[in-house]
JSON list of C-alpha atoms in Angstrom, two decimals:
[
{"chain": "F", "resi": 263, "resn": "UNK", "atom": "CA", "xyz": [-13.04, 8.22, -2.52]},
{"chain": "F", "resi": 264, "resn": "UNK", "atom": "CA", "xyz": [-12.65, 4.95, -0.68]},
{"chain": "F", "resi": 265, "resn": "UNK", "atom": "CA", "xyz": [-11.59, 3.89, 2.79]},
{"chain": "F", "resi": 266, "resn": "UNK", "atom": "CA", "xyz": [-8.98, 1.64, 1.14]},
{"chain": "F", "resi": 267, "resn": "UNK", "atom": "CA", "xyz": [-5.68, 3.34, 0.37]},
{"chain": "F", "resi": 268, "resn": "UNK", "atom": "CA", "xyz": [-2.90, 2.26, -1.95]},
{"chain": "F", "resi": 269, "resn": "UNK", "atom": "CA", "xyz": [0.57, 3.01, -0.60]},
{"chain": "F", "resi": 270, "resn": "UNK", "atom": "CA", "xyz": [3.34, 3.10, -3.21]},
{"chain": "F", "resi": 271, "resn": "UNK", "atom": "CA", "xyz": [7.15, 3.46, -3.33]},
{"chain": "F", "resi": 272, "resn": "UNK", "atom": "CA", "xyz": [7.59, 1.58, -0.05]},
{"chain": "F", "resi": 273, "resn": "UNK", "atom": "CA", "xyz": [11.01, 0.45, 1.05]},
{"chain": "F", "resi": 274, "resn": "UNK", "atom": "CA", "xyz": [11.42, -3.31, 0.59]},
{"chain": "F", "resi": 275, "resn": "UNK", "atom": "CA", "xyz": [12.07, -3.38, 4.35]},
{"chain": "F", "resi": 276, "resn": "UNK", "atom": "CA", "xyz": [8.73, -1.81, 5.38]},
{"chain": "F", "resi": 277, "resn": "UNK", "atom": "CA", "xyz": [6.50, -4.23, 7.32]},
{"chain": "F", "resi": 278, "resn": "UNK", "atom": "CA", "xyz": [2.75, -4.24, 7.96]},
{"chain": "F", "resi": 279, "resn": "UNK", "atom": "CA", "xyz": [3.11, -3.15, 11.59]},
{"chain": "F", "resi": 280, "resn": "UNK", "atom": "CA", "xyz": [5.07, -0.08, 10.46]},
{"chain": "F", "resi": 281, "resn": "UNK", "atom": "CA", "xyz": [2.34, 0.89, 7.99]},
{"chain": "F", "resi": 282, "resn": "UNK", "atom": "CA", "xyz": [-0.30, 0.41, 10.66]},
{"chain": "F", "resi": 283, "resn": "UNK", "atom": "CA", "xyz": [1.64, 2.50, 13.19]},
{"chain": "F", "resi": 284, "resn": "UNK", "atom": "CA", "xyz": [2.17, 5.37, 10.75]},
{"chain": "F", "resi": 285, "resn": "UNK", "atom": "CA", "xyz": [-1.41, 5.47, 9.44]},
{"chain": "F", "resi": 286, "resn": "UNK", "atom": "CA", "xyz": [-2.98, 5.06, 12.89]},
{"chain": "F", "resi": 287, "resn": "UNK", "atom": "CA", "xyz": [-1.60, 8.50, 13.78]},
{"chain": "F", "resi": 288, "resn": "UNK", "atom": "CA", "xyz": [-4.29, 9.91, 11.46]},
{"chain": "F", "resi": 289, "resn": "UNK", "atom": "CA", "xyz": [-7.27, 7.59, 12.04]},
{"chain": "F", "resi": 290, "resn": "UNK", "atom": "CA", "xyz": [-8.39, 4.06, 12.88]},
{"chain": "F", "resi": 291, "resn": "UNK", "atom": "CA", "xyz": [-6.67, 1.35, 10.81]},
{"chain": "F", "resi": 292, "resn": "UNK", "atom": "CA", "xyz": [-8.73, -1.77, 10.10]},
{"chain": "F", "resi": 293, "resn": "UNK", "atom": "CA", "xyz": [-6.06, -3.60, 8.08]},
{"chain": "F", "resi": 294, "resn": "UNK", "atom": "CA", "xyz": [-2.59, -2.94, 6.68]},
{"chain": "F", "resi": 295, "resn": "UNK", "atom": "CA", "xyz": [-0.85, -5.23, 4.20]},
{"chain": "F", "resi": 296, "resn": "UNK", "atom": "CA", "xyz": [2.39, -5.14, 2.24]},
{"chain": "F", "resi": 297, "resn": "UNK", "atom": "CA", "xyz": [2.30, -7.02, -1.07]},
{"chain": "F", "resi": 298, "resn": "UNK", "atom": "CA", "xyz": [5.02, -9.64, -1.50]},
{"chain": "F", "resi": 299, "resn": "UNK", "atom": "CA", "xyz": [6.27, -11.48, -4.57]},
{"chain": "F", "resi": 300, "resn": "UNK", "atom": "CA", "xyz": [5.09, -15.09, -4.30]},
{"chain": "F", "resi": 301, "resn": "UNK", "atom": "CA", "xyz": [8.27, -16.57, -5.74]},
{"chain": "F", "resi": 302, "resn": "UNK", "atom": "CA", "xyz": [10.96, -14.57, -3.99]},
{"chain": "F", "resi": 303, "resn": "UNK", "atom": "CA", "xyz": [9.08, -13.57, -0.84]},
{"chain": "F", "resi": 304, "resn": "UNK", "atom": "CA", "xyz": [10.37, -9.99, -1.23]},
{"chain": "F", "resi": 305, "resn": "UNK", "atom": "CA", "xyz": [8.23, -6.89, -0.93]},
{"chain": "F", "resi": 306, "resn": "UNK", "atom": "CA", "xyz": [6.92, -5.54, -4.24]},
{"chain": "F", "resi": 307, "resn": "UNK", "atom": "CA", "xyz": [7.20, -2.01, -2.85]},
{"chain": "F", "resi": 308, "resn": "UNK", "atom": "CA", "xyz": [3.53, -1.28, -2.32]},
{"chain": "F", "resi": 309, "resn": "UNK", "atom": "CA", "xyz": [0.67, -2.13, -0.01]},
{"chain": "F", "resi": 310, "resn": "UNK", "atom": "CA", "xyz": [-2.86, -1.35, 1.07]},
{"chain": "F", "resi": 311, "resn": "UNK", "atom": "CA", "xyz": [-4.26, 0.22, 4.22]},
{"chain": "F", "resi": 312, "resn": "UNK", "atom": "CA", "xyz": [-7.97, -0.02, 5.04]},
{"chain": "F", "resi": 313, "resn": "UNK", "atom": "CA", "xyz": [-9.16, 2.78, 7.29]},
{"chain": "F", "resi": 314, "resn": "UNK", "atom": "CA", "xyz": [-12.34, 2.76, 9.41]},
{"chain": "F", "resi": 315, "resn": "UNK", "atom": "CA", "xyz": [-13.92, 5.66, 7.49]},
{"chain": "F", "resi": 316, "resn": "UNK", "atom": "CA", "xyz": [-13.48, 7.62, 4.27]},
{"chain": "F", "resi": 317, "resn": "UNK", "atom": "CA", "xyz": [-12.75, 10.66, 6.44]},
{"chain": "F", "resi": 318, "resn": "UNK", "atom": "CA", "xyz": [-9.85, 8.81, 8.10]},
{"chain": "F", "resi": 319, "resn": "UNK", "atom": "CA", "xyz": [-8.59, 7.78, 4.64]},
{"chain": "F", "resi": 320, "resn": "UNK", "atom": "CA", "xyz": [-8.77, 11.36, 3.36]},
{"chain": "F", "resi": 321, "resn": "UNK", "atom": "CA", "xyz": [-6.86, 12.59, 6.43]},
{"chain": "F", "resi": 322, "resn": "UNK", "atom": "CA", "xyz": [-4.12, 10.01, 5.74]},
{"chain": "F", "resi": 323, "resn": "UNK", "atom": "CA", "xyz": [-3.76, 11.14, 2.13]},
{"chain": "F", "resi": 324, "resn": "UNK", "atom": "CA", "xyz": [-3.55, 14.79, 3.21]},
{"chain": "F", "resi": 325, "resn": "UNK", "atom": "CA", "xyz": [-0.97, 14.06, 5.92]},
{"chain": "F", "resi": 326, "resn": "UNK", "atom": "CA", "xyz": [1.10, 11.17, 4.53]},
{"chain": "F", "resi": 327, "resn": "UNK", "atom": "CA", "xyz": [1.25, 11.52, 0.73]},
{"chain": "F", "resi": 328, "resn": "UNK", "atom": "CA", "xyz": [4.82, 12.52, -0.17]},
{"chain": "F", "resi": 329, "resn": "UNK", "atom": "CA", "xyz": [6.19, 11.95, 3.34]},
{"chain": "F", "resi": 330, "resn": "UNK", "atom": "CA", "xyz": [9.17, 9.78, 4.22]},
{"chain": "F", "resi": 331, "resn": "UNK", "atom": "CA", "xyz": [8.83, 6.26, 5.60]},
{"chain": "F", "resi": 332, "resn": "UNK", "atom": "CA", "xyz": [11.96, 4.11, 5.98]},
{"chain": "F", "resi": 333, "resn": "UNK", "atom": "CA", "xyz": [14.00, 6.55, 3.87]},
{"chain": "F", "resi": 334, "resn": "UNK", "atom": "CA", "xyz": [11.53, 6.48, 0.95]},
{"chain": "F", "resi": 335, "resn": "UNK", "atom": "CA", "xyz": [9.03, 9.17, -0.09]},
{"chain": "F", "resi": 336, "resn": "UNK", "atom": "CA", "xyz": [5.73, 7.30, -0.22]},
{"chain": "F", "resi": 337, "resn": "UNK", "atom": "CA", "xyz": [2.70, 8.00, -2.39]},
{"chain": "F", "resi": 338, "resn": "UNK", "atom": "CA", "xyz": [-0.72, 7.51, -0.83]},
{"chain": "F", "resi": 339, "resn": "UNK", "atom": "CA", "xyz": [-3.98, 7.53, -2.79]},
{"chain": "F", "resi": 340, "resn": "UNK", "atom": "CA", "xyz": [-7.45, 6.03, -2.80]},
{"chain": "F", "resi": 341, "resn": "UNK", "atom": "CA", "xyz": [-7.52, 2.46, -4.12]},
{"chain": "F", "resi": 342, "resn": "UNK", "atom": "CA", "xyz": [-10.15, 0.80, -6.28]},
{"chain": "F", "resi": 343, "resn": "UNK", "atom": "CA", "xyz": [-9.22, -2.63, -4.88]},
{"chain": "F", "resi": 344, "resn": "UNK", "atom": "CA", "xyz": [-7.75, -3.86, -1.61]},
{"chain": "F", "resi": 345, "resn": "UNK", "atom": "CA", "xyz": [-5.22, -6.23, -3.16]},
{"chain": "F", "resi": 346, "resn": "UNK", "atom": "CA", "xyz": [-2.80, -6.43, -6.05]},
{"chain": "F", "resi": 347, "resn": "UNK", "atom": "CA", "xyz": [-4.06, -7.44, -9.46]},
{"chain": "F", "resi": 348, "resn": "UNK", "atom": "CA", "xyz": [-3.44, -11.12, -10.24]},
{"chain": "F", "resi": 349, "resn": "UNK", "atom": "CA", "xyz": [-0.20, -11.79, -12.04]},
{"chain": "F", "resi": 350, "resn": "UNK", "atom": "CA", "xyz": [-0.01, -13.31, -15.49]},
{"chain": "F", "resi": 351, "resn": "UNK", "atom": "CA", "xyz": [3.01, -15.62, -15.22]},
{"chain": "F", "resi": 352, "resn": "UNK", "atom": "CA", "xyz": [4.81, -16.20, -18.47]},
{"chain": "F", "resi": 353, "resn": "UNK", "atom": "CA", "xyz": [3.03, -13.40, -20.33]},
{"chain": "F", "resi": 354, "resn": "UNK", "atom": "CA", "xyz": [4.06, -9.86, -21.03]},
{"chain": "F", "resi": 355, "resn": "UNK", "atom": "CA", "xyz": [1.90, -7.67, -23.23]},
{"chain": "F", "resi": 356, "resn": "UNK", "atom": "CA", "xyz": [0.40, -10.75, -24.86]},
{"chain": "F", "resi": 357, "resn": "UNK", "atom": "CA", "xyz": [3.73, -12.45, -25.54]},
{"chain": "F", "resi": 358, "resn": "UNK", "atom": "CA", "xyz": [4.65, -15.75, -23.91]},
{"chain": "F", "resi": 359, "resn": "UNK", "atom": "CA", "xyz": [8.10, -15.97, -22.37]}
]
């Protein structure tokens, strides 16, 4: 368990303030971010929410996993990191594009 949550299957229209508002119903939110593509500026459909305590994070998973946010059923789980993994531009499975 971690106090950092990964939030997946977000609508491309979901903003940080909406994540914060939804998760704050179940505990104290320290930070909420939506991950954006650096080139296009569009949402990549996932984000991270840091809660004040592991108990708050667990409550969010229990109450929000599988629920609807902006017409999408979101998945909420503990995260190992609080940000997306770095991209590897021009490479896919070891092959250069």
